[in-house]
Amino acid sequence: MGYKSDIEIAQSITPEHILTIAERAGVDPKYIEQYGNYKAKIDLSLLKEERKEGKLILVTAITPTPAGEGKTTTTIGLADGLKRIGKKVVVSLREPSLGPVFGVKGGAAGGGYAQVIPMEDINLHFTGDFHAIGAANNLLAAMLDNHIYQGNTLNIDPRKITWKRCVDMNDRQLRFVVDGLGGKVNGVPREDGYDITVASEIMAVLCLASSITDLKERLSRIIVGYTYDDKPVTAGDLKAQGAMTALLKDAIKPNLVQTLEGTPAFVHGGPFANIAHGCNSVIATKMALMMGDYAVTEAGFGADLGAEKFLDIKCRLAKLKPDAVVVVATIRALKMHGGLSKNELNNEDLVALEKGLPNLLRHVHNIKDVYKLPSVVAVNRFPTDTDKEIELVIEKCKQLGVNVVLSTVWADGGKGGEALAKEIVELCEKDNDFTFSYDSNLSIKEKLESIAIKIYGGDGVIFTPEANKQIATLNALGFDKLPVCVAKTQYSFSDDMTKLGAPTGFKITVRSLKVSAGAGFIVALTGNIMTMPGLPKIPAAEKIDVDENGIISGLF
């Protein structure tokens, strides 16, 4: 018997009506704006209700490999597991970007029997949030270039424009463009480029805003470039924030959907974690905490990226305190960290596993000893994993004082997440002394060094001459107290994607920095990280199709 694909499983389930899901979450119908029968947006006025907050659970993972870790799948399966053991739970996830959906990674609605549905909608246009974010981003770009064309009363230097247009596709052709060509009536010629929508500061702003008023204030603070005498120019200076907020007034409302087992799920916002801060919206997380006794959320990629940014940026800015953390791992991925190739993973190999295990142990150490949070390792079990391999993982984690729970949510849905759910309920009752990995009052360089040494396990940071110059400017403009958001490869603790496992004896090279003044953090670009990905040789898009009844196939 062949396995059903994710989309076949999702299409075989009859979803419950979204009003039933809303009732399960305790959302009064007056707050609901329906998008058909299975999706809804929730009005922000719900946040004004007085409710007791539930426990906040973060799901993160080891450093990703092509073998896959199943972080979103585990997040959804854990929520379904908590529901199965009688807990009131809401899961809170990011929206997928079209770039990865049509590229290498595929969708981001979970997998197997632990998915959020309708998965086709969630992976494609959904409720139009990303289109709205792209439109707001590009309106600001249009107003900026128009201002220069119409006489440039703000004295903007076209060579110092930092704001890019965006599109939610992996399109390497747009990384570097020259625009404004064709004579005077067509604008001012300049070098330019595009970002992918999920790397736009508008995405980060939307995900960190606490209300429409806060959203508008953050948008007005966005720096789009500098004048000839190096003064920052903001969206507020261009009087763009009102119109941008108008485009985003619905996008800021969280989207309510459901898991395959009918657990309420907020899917809202989606900044990349290797470029941006990699967490769903603060508003959706806060709503989940109001609705459930347990709110389960995830952060992108490995714990050195997603969890670090969730804890050091999102929790700091939104005053959130997690109650427990799950670190997801697979035996297969750990063996890849131990040096095996993808086609060598089906046989027992304790030597490779032992070599790869330090990757998991460093992530666990960071959560437990740097952030001081109760944690558990969830091993996403594959049929090829042997008992000896699992025993080795359990033994090594026990030495750090952390339990290991086997998860089979991909194959068994919530039933396969019950053991993890019971462990999480216990962990949430433990005291925790949640601490950030750095203090806000440290200098920009000290913050980056703190992350590189404490979280990545490196020896420090090398700053290029350009980065040093930019730090001096950021200090002079008074941005030095903001948290830092490191743009780094997701495939290694270091900034070199070939260094697998838990490398030591390396330094991170920061090649440039920029302030996201609206979001409220400083972005440090390391290695060769790009804010516009490209498609692979054989994109996932080639396998996606639609039949005459409008049924989509090939999405995964």
XYZ file of C-alpha atoms in Angstrom:
556
model
C 0.000 0.000 0.000
C 1.502 3.360 -1.039
C 1.478 6.368 1.242
C -1.049 9.083 0.506
C 0.506 12.457 -0.302
C -0.078 15.368 2.099
C -2.591 16.947 -0.260
C -4.466 13.637 -0.720
C -4.739 13.264 3.071
C -5.909 16.879 3.449
C -8.501 16.444 0.679
C -9.818 13.204 2.244
C -10.903 14.981 5.453
C -14.236 16.807 5.685
C -13.459 20.039 7.549
C -15.799 21.397 10.201
C -17.494 24.721 9.549
C -15.330 27.634 10.685
C -18.099 28.848 13.054
C -17.870 25.483 14.866
C -14.091 25.931 15.175
C -14.561 29.508 16.439
C -17.056 28.284 19.049
C -14.531 25.630 20.161
C -11.946 28.399 20.600
C -14.415 30.549 22.526
C -14.666 33.280 19.862
C -18.010 35.089 19.822
C -19.548 35.216 16.290
C -19.575 39.046 16.450
C -15.759 39.017 16.049
C -15.779 36.740 12.982
C -15.385 37.764 9.344
C -15.901 34.639 7.238
C -13.889 33.912 4.101
C -16.084 31.066 2.857
C -16.910 28.119 5.107
C -13.450 27.149 6.346
C -11.495 30.380 6.885
C -12.191 33.488 8.910
C -10.498 36.624 10.110
C -10.911 37.666 13.740
C -11.599 41.293 14.600
C -8.938 42.952 16.755
C -11.536 44.226 19.237
C -11.495 40.688 20.695
C -8.141 41.613 22.282
C -9.957 44.076 24.569
C -11.772 41.240 26.365
C -10.500 40.358 29.834
C -9.401 36.733 29.769
C -6.894 34.637 31.645
C -3.829 33.891 29.504
C -2.917 30.271 28.790
C 0.526 28.672 28.742
C 2.841 29.523 25.851
C 4.712 26.611 24.210
C 7.406 27.189 21.591
C 8.342 24.469 19.101
C 11.796 24.777 17.546
C 14.266 22.355 15.975
C 17.802 21.277 15.243
C 19.720 22.816 12.329
C 17.754 21.823 9.192
C 19.037 19.321 6.612
C 17.589 18.004 3.342
C 16.390 14.968 5.370
C 13.694 17.132 6.979
C 12.821 17.657 10.640
C 9.028 18.068 10.683
C 8.832 21.099 12.968
C 5.460 22.408 11.742
C 4.119 18.850 11.637
C 5.189 18.350 15.272
C 3.675 21.704 16.301
C 0.307 20.735 14.820
C 0.501 17.137 16.129
C 1.342 18.403 19.637
C -1.695 20.702 19.588
C -3.906 17.807 18.452
C -2.303 15.627 21.151
C -3.130 18.215 23.827
C -6.734 18.325 22.556
C -6.920 14.514 22.722
C -5.853 14.478 26.393
C -8.642 16.933 27.189
C -6.872 20.285 27.102
C -8.220 23.473 25.553
C -5.576 24.349 22.978
C -4.992 26.721 20.069
C -2.089 26.442 17.636
C -0.526 29.559 16.113
C 1.553 29.283 12.913
C 3.073 31.377 10.139
C 1.575 31.689 6.662
C 3.635 30.081 3.894
C 5.387 32.205 1.274
C 4.728 31.390 -2.378
C 8.514 31.405 -2.976
C 9.229 28.125 -1.121
C 5.857 26.612 -2.167
C 6.962 26.758 -5.814
C 10.691 26.321 -5.058
C 12.518 23.672 -3.014
C 10.908 23.563 0.405
C 7.265 23.102 -0.513
C 4.357 24.293 1.581
C 4.206 24.958 5.283
C 0.912 23.530 6.461
C 2.374 20.488 8.241
C 2.404 16.984 6.810
C 0.872 13.530 6.924
C -1.913 13.368 9.517
C -0.751 16.553 11.288
C -1.816 19.378 8.973
C -3.768 22.603 8.988
C -6.529 22.875 6.398
C -7.599 23.982 3.822
C -3.919 23.361 2.913
C -4.261 24.474 -0.725
C -5.664 27.861 0.325
C -3.123 28.317 3.133
C -0.221 27.532 0.771
C -1.486 29.746 -2.051
C -3.427 33.047 -1.790
C -5.152 32.275 1.543
C -6.887 35.515 2.647
C -4.647 37.816 0.627
C -2.430 39.004 3.500
C 0.836 38.684 1.573
C -0.614 40.465 -1.447
C -1.611 43.343 0.834
C 1.875 43.445 2.381
C 3.447 43.495 -1.099
C 1.089 46.283 -2.171
C 1.914 48.414 0.901
C 5.636 47.835 0.342
C 5.422 48.819 -3.324
C 3.180 51.825 -2.672
C 5.924 53.196 -0.422
C 8.522 52.528 -3.160
C 6.340 54.295 -5.757
C 5.790 57.318 -3.477
C 9.519 57.501 -2.750
C 10.581 57.541 -6.420
C 7.712 59.878 -7.302
C 8.876 62.328 -4.619
C 12.343 62.450 -6.207
C 10.857 62.842 -9.706
C 8.503 65.645 -8.587
C 11.310 67.902 -7.319
C 12.779 66.071 -4.285
C 11.959 68.638 -1.595
C 13.266 66.199 1.041
C 16.730 66.265 -0.605
C 16.870 62.431 -0.915
C 20.102 61.069 -2.382
C 19.050 58.446 -5.024
C 22.331 56.593 -4.362
C 21.347 56.128 -0.691
C 17.877 54.640 -1.132
C 17.531 51.540 1.060
C 13.890 50.654 0.269
C 13.306 47.922 -2.311
C 10.231 46.740 -4.125
C 9.100 43.180 -3.400
C 7.326 40.215 -4.931
C 6.397 36.934 -3.190
C 8.310 34.700 -5.604
C 11.791 33.216 -5.779
C 13.045 35.331 -8.699
C 16.818 35.754 -8.846
C 16.499 37.890 -12.012
C 15.153 40.723 -9.835
C 17.963 40.821 -7.244
C 19.736 43.633 -9.095
C 17.918 45.866 -11.577
C 18.403 49.313 -13.088
C 15.150 51.232 -13.287
C 13.849 54.680 -14.169
C 15.228 54.343 -17.708
C 13.655 55.826 -20.829
C 14.098 59.570 -20.373
C 12.888 62.226 -17.981
C 9.166 61.356 -17.947
C 9.926 57.812 -16.752
C 11.623 58.635 -13.463
C 15.199 58.994 -12.280
C 17.566 56.184 -13.366
C 19.164 54.274 -10.486
C 20.406 50.869 -9.404
C 17.721 48.986 -7.535
C 16.608 45.473 -6.574
C 13.728 43.411 -5.262
C 13.267 41.475 -2.018
C 10.905 38.552 -1.514
C 7.753 39.786 0.287
C 8.495 37.795 3.434
C 11.825 39.680 3.773
C 10.075 43.067 3.547
C 10.145 45.185 6.687
C 6.366 45.584 6.247
C 6.031 41.867 7.054
C 8.077 42.277 10.251
C 6.102 45.409 11.176
C 2.751 43.660 10.694
C 3.919 40.691 12.775
C 5.150 42.842 15.672
C 2.348 45.456 15.732
C -0.099 45.316 18.638
C -2.949 47.345 17.066
C -3.836 49.384 13.965
C -2.547 52.541 15.676
C 0.726 50.825 16.555
C 0.929 49.500 12.977
C 0.563 53.030 11.568
C 3.189 54.449 13.945
C 5.634 51.661 13.058
C 5.054 52.160 9.319
C 5.763 55.889 9.656
C 9.146 55.110 11.308
C 10.395 52.950 8.399
C 13.591 54.404 6.942
C 13.559 54.394 3.134
C 16.886 56.124 2.459
C 19.095 59.065 3.388
C 19.489 62.666 2.267
C 22.583 64.140 0.616
C 23.740 65.117 4.123
C 23.070 61.612 5.540
C 19.850 62.307 7.443
C 17.349 59.412 7.454
C 14.155 59.768 5.396
C 11.082 57.900 6.674
C 7.742 56.739 5.295
C 6.268 59.400 7.611
C 8.299 62.096 5.830
C 6.715 60.892 2.573
C 3.234 60.946 4.231
C 2.750 57.311 3.165
C 1.753 55.676 6.458
C -2.008 56.361 6.265
C -2.436 54.816 2.810
C -0.163 51.887 3.716
C -2.240 51.203 6.836
C -5.412 51.346 4.721
C -3.969 48.554 2.540
C -3.135 46.514 5.668
C -6.270 47.052 7.759
C -7.583 43.529 7.021
C -4.195 41.824 6.741
C -3.473 42.673 10.401
C -6.456 40.559 11.534
C -5.435 36.960 12.381
C -6.737 34.113 10.205
C -8.583 31.259 11.914
C -8.502 27.778 10.346
C -8.340 24.229 11.772
C -6.130 21.178 11.998
C -7.213 17.852 10.453
C -8.565 16.960 13.924
C -10.521 20.187 14.381
C -8.123 22.035 16.705
C -8.470 25.821 16.238
C -5.441 27.256 14.425
C -4.348 30.843 13.835
C -2.193 31.131 10.698
C -0.943 34.687 10.403
C 2.145 36.497 9.136
C 5.268 34.842 7.810
C 8.674 36.521 7.991
C 11.576 34.256 6.938
C 13.801 33.201 9.846
C 17.092 33.182 7.964
C 16.505 36.809 6.849
C 13.841 38.299 9.136
C 12.606 37.273 12.611
C 10.763 34.100 11.623
C 7.683 34.188 13.896
C 3.962 34.503 13.341
C 2.216 37.710 14.422
C 2.207 38.928 18.020
C -1.547 39.572 17.687
C -2.235 35.938 16.654
C -0.057 34.614 19.495
C -1.856 36.834 22.024
C -5.251 35.743 20.704
C -4.187 32.091 20.966
C -3.159 32.708 24.595
C -6.590 34.241 25.284
C -8.478 31.401 23.601
C -6.593 28.345 24.888
C -5.267 27.053 28.189
C -2.303 26.104 25.975
C -1.051 28.058 22.959
C 1.399 26.159 20.765
C 3.520 28.160 18.335
C 6.647 27.605 16.233
C 9.613 29.646 15.068
C 11.410 29.149 11.764
C 14.413 26.915 11.011
C 16.814 25.796 13.789
C 16.782 27.143 17.351
C 19.849 29.323 16.594
C 17.642 31.338 14.205
C 13.908 30.992 14.885
C 14.013 30.356 18.632
C 16.738 32.972 19.222
C 14.645 35.597 17.417
C 11.393 34.456 19.038
C 12.974 34.755 22.489
C 15.299 37.758 22.041
C 13.113 39.852 19.704
C 9.452 38.811 19.777
C 9.222 37.986 23.499
C 11.211 41.109 24.399
C 9.124 43.485 22.247
C 5.748 41.878 23.054
C 6.480 41.088 26.729
C 5.773 37.363 26.287
C 7.144 34.616 28.525
C 7.254 31.034 27.193
C 6.376 28.223 29.599
C 8.059 25.352 27.735
C 10.074 24.633 24.598
C 10.083 21.577 22.304
C 13.251 20.900 20.275
C 12.374 18.707 17.288
C 14.956 16.311 15.851
C 15.058 13.318 13.561
C 17.578 10.489 13.683
C 17.970 10.873 9.909
C 18.887 14.563 10.101
C 21.327 13.944 12.955
C 23.056 11.277 10.846
C 23.405 13.866 8.059
C 25.036 16.202 10.597
C 27.332 13.256 11.318
C 28.502 13.197 7.700
C 26.151 10.799 5.881
C 24.575 11.729 2.545
C 20.793 11.653 2.042
C 20.862 8.236 0.322
C 22.773 6.596 3.224
C 20.208 7.247 5.952
C 18.110 4.084 5.902
C 20.639 1.845 7.686
C 21.548 1.907 11.387
C 24.714 3.974 11.901
C 25.498 4.759 15.539
C 28.875 6.278 14.644
C 27.366 8.898 12.317
C 24.562 9.534 14.811
C 27.038 10.094 17.652
C 28.987 12.508 15.420
C 25.789 14.425 14.566
C 24.274 14.499 18.065
C 26.282 17.560 19.256
C 24.054 19.661 16.972
C 20.972 18.677 18.969
C 22.824 18.955 22.280
C 23.986 22.524 21.555
C 20.431 23.631 20.737
C 19.132 21.943 23.905
C 21.914 23.503 26.006
C 21.022 26.955 24.644
C 17.327 26.628 25.500
C 17.981 25.106 28.920
C 21.096 26.947 30.119
C 21.194 30.260 28.192
C 17.451 31.042 28.106
C 16.738 28.965 31.243
C 13.521 27.440 29.875
C 12.016 23.979 30.598
C 12.449 21.858 27.471
C 11.918 18.447 25.915
C 13.350 16.815 22.790
C 10.749 15.426 20.384
C 12.196 12.777 18.089
C 10.062 12.667 14.984
C 10.173 8.904 14.413
C 10.719 7.369 10.973
C 10.206 3.643 10.171
C 13.959 3.306 9.466
C 15.012 4.471 12.972
C 16.325 1.593 15.090
C 15.848 1.106 18.842
C 19.604 1.438 19.410
C 19.695 4.786 17.617
C 16.800 6.080 19.707
C 18.407 4.803 22.933
C 21.579 6.737 22.075
C 19.644 9.999 21.667
C 17.769 9.411 24.941
C 21.007 8.677 26.798
C 22.849 11.786 25.504
C 19.913 14.101 26.276
C 19.526 12.599 29.755
C 23.109 13.690 30.485
C 21.894 17.280 29.907
C 18.874 16.665 32.132
C 16.349 16.786 29.290
C 13.779 14.115 28.454
C 13.246 12.662 24.983
C 9.749 11.818 23.733
C 9.029 9.899 20.527
C 6.534 11.541 18.206
C 4.663 9.766 15.412
C 2.287 12.574 14.487
C 3.042 12.381 10.753
C 1.648 8.832 10.625
C -0.763 8.880 13.587
C -1.922 12.498 13.964
C -2.771 13.680 17.482
C -2.617 10.126 18.853
C 1.110 10.133 17.997
C 1.511 13.398 19.922
C -0.141 12.357 23.196
C 3.107 11.390 24.959
C 4.645 14.742 23.977
C 1.492 16.536 25.124
C 1.667 14.912 28.583
C 5.346 15.861 28.945
C 4.536 19.484 27.944
C 1.718 19.746 30.495
C 4.215 18.744 33.208
C 6.927 21.119 31.934
C 4.493 24.045 31.917
C 4.046 23.677 35.673
C 7.780 24.002 36.348
C 9.336 27.278 37.465
C 11.347 29.005 34.816
C 13.744 31.916 35.025
C 13.446 32.987 31.380
C 16.429 35.174 30.461
C 17.404 36.836 27.181
C 20.754 35.950 25.602
C 21.840 39.616 25.749
C 20.866 42.848 27.474
C 19.323 45.699 25.439
C 21.842 48.146 26.881
C 24.838 46.382 25.337
C 26.354 47.968 22.227
C 25.412 46.618 18.771
C 28.763 44.820 18.547
C 28.417 43.319 22.035
C 24.914 42.002 21.242
C 26.136 40.317 18.070
C 29.160 38.876 19.884
C 26.905 37.564 22.641
C 24.740 35.665 20.097
C 27.781 34.383 18.168
C 29.488 33.058 21.294
C 26.561 31.955 23.517
C 24.121 30.670 20.881
C 26.225 29.704 17.864
C 29.211 28.380 19.841
C 31.635 30.551 17.857
C 34.617 32.627 18.959
C 33.208 36.043 18.083
C 32.415 38.343 15.173
C 34.429 39.938 12.365
C 33.013 43.264 11.157
C 33.816 44.420 7.625
C 34.850 48.087 7.161
C 31.399 48.758 5.685
C 29.716 47.194 8.750
C 31.852 49.324 11.095
C 30.821 52.455 9.207
C 27.151 51.475 9.396
C 27.407 50.767 13.146
C 28.829 54.261 13.680
C 25.854 55.724 11.758
C 23.313 53.601 13.702
C 24.908 54.672 16.996
C 24.782 58.335 15.951
C 21.083 57.983 15.051
C 20.312 56.471 18.485
C 19.405 52.948 17.328
C 22.045 51.149 19.407
C 19.566 49.959 22.089
C 17.451 47.934 19.637
C 17.634 44.115 19.555
C 19.554 42.555 16.665
C 18.185 40.238 13.974
C 20.909 38.130 12.360
C 20.430 37.158 8.704
C 22.410 33.913 8.441
C 22.362 30.582 6.648
C 19.911 28.159 8.254
C 22.126 25.146 7.486
C 24.850 25.734 10.094
C 25.449 27.315 13.491
C 28.166 29.263 11.641
C 27.754 31.534 8.608
C 29.248 28.799 6.395
C 26.522 26.370 5.297
C 29.034 23.520 4.836
C 29.948 23.431 8.560
C 27.460 20.839 9.856
C 27.013 19.421 13.355
C 28.230 21.713 16.159
C 31.270 23.506 14.681
C 33.793 25.328 16.887
C 36.702 27.675 16.273
C 34.844 29.920 13.848
C 33.886 33.586 13.732
C 30.778 35.101 12.145
C 31.462 37.797 9.535
C 28.978 40.668 9.592
C 29.223 42.298 6.171
C 26.526 44.948 6.549
C 23.838 46.232 8.919
C 20.633 48.146 8.446
C 17.987 49.374 10.812
C 14.384 48.198 10.561
C 13.168 51.190 12.552
C 9.502 50.288 12.101
C 9.917 46.708 13.230
C 12.243 47.857 16.012
C 15.405 45.863 15.355
C 18.746 46.032 13.565
C 19.378 43.494 10.786
C 22.935 42.149 10.520
C 23.705 40.397 7.215
C 26.273 37.590 7.480
C 27.867 35.267 4.934
C 26.222 35.289 1.526
C 22.619 35.415 2.737
C 20.205 36.785 0.115
C 16.923 38.632 0.581
C 15.659 37.285 -2.767
C 15.990 33.495 -3.194
C 16.118 31.733 -6.572
C 14.297 28.665 -7.909
C 16.099 25.284 -8.089
C 16.821 23.413 -11.338
C 13.536 21.521 -11.018
C 11.109 23.781 -9.109
C 8.213 22.257 -7.165
C 5.983 24.390 -9.438
C 6.581 21.907 -12.294
C 4.618 19.207 -10.419
C 1.595 21.329 -9.432
C -1.583 20.954 -11.501
C -5.358 21.498 -11.400
C -8.054 19.230 -12.854
C -11.279 20.296 -14.610
C -13.094 20.456 -11.235
C -10.538 22.861 -9.790
C -8.928 20.182 -7.564
C -5.212 20.933 -7.078
C -2.584 18.188 -7.083
C 1.193 18.204 -6.522
C 1.222 20.657 -3.596
C 3.078 19.224 -0.603
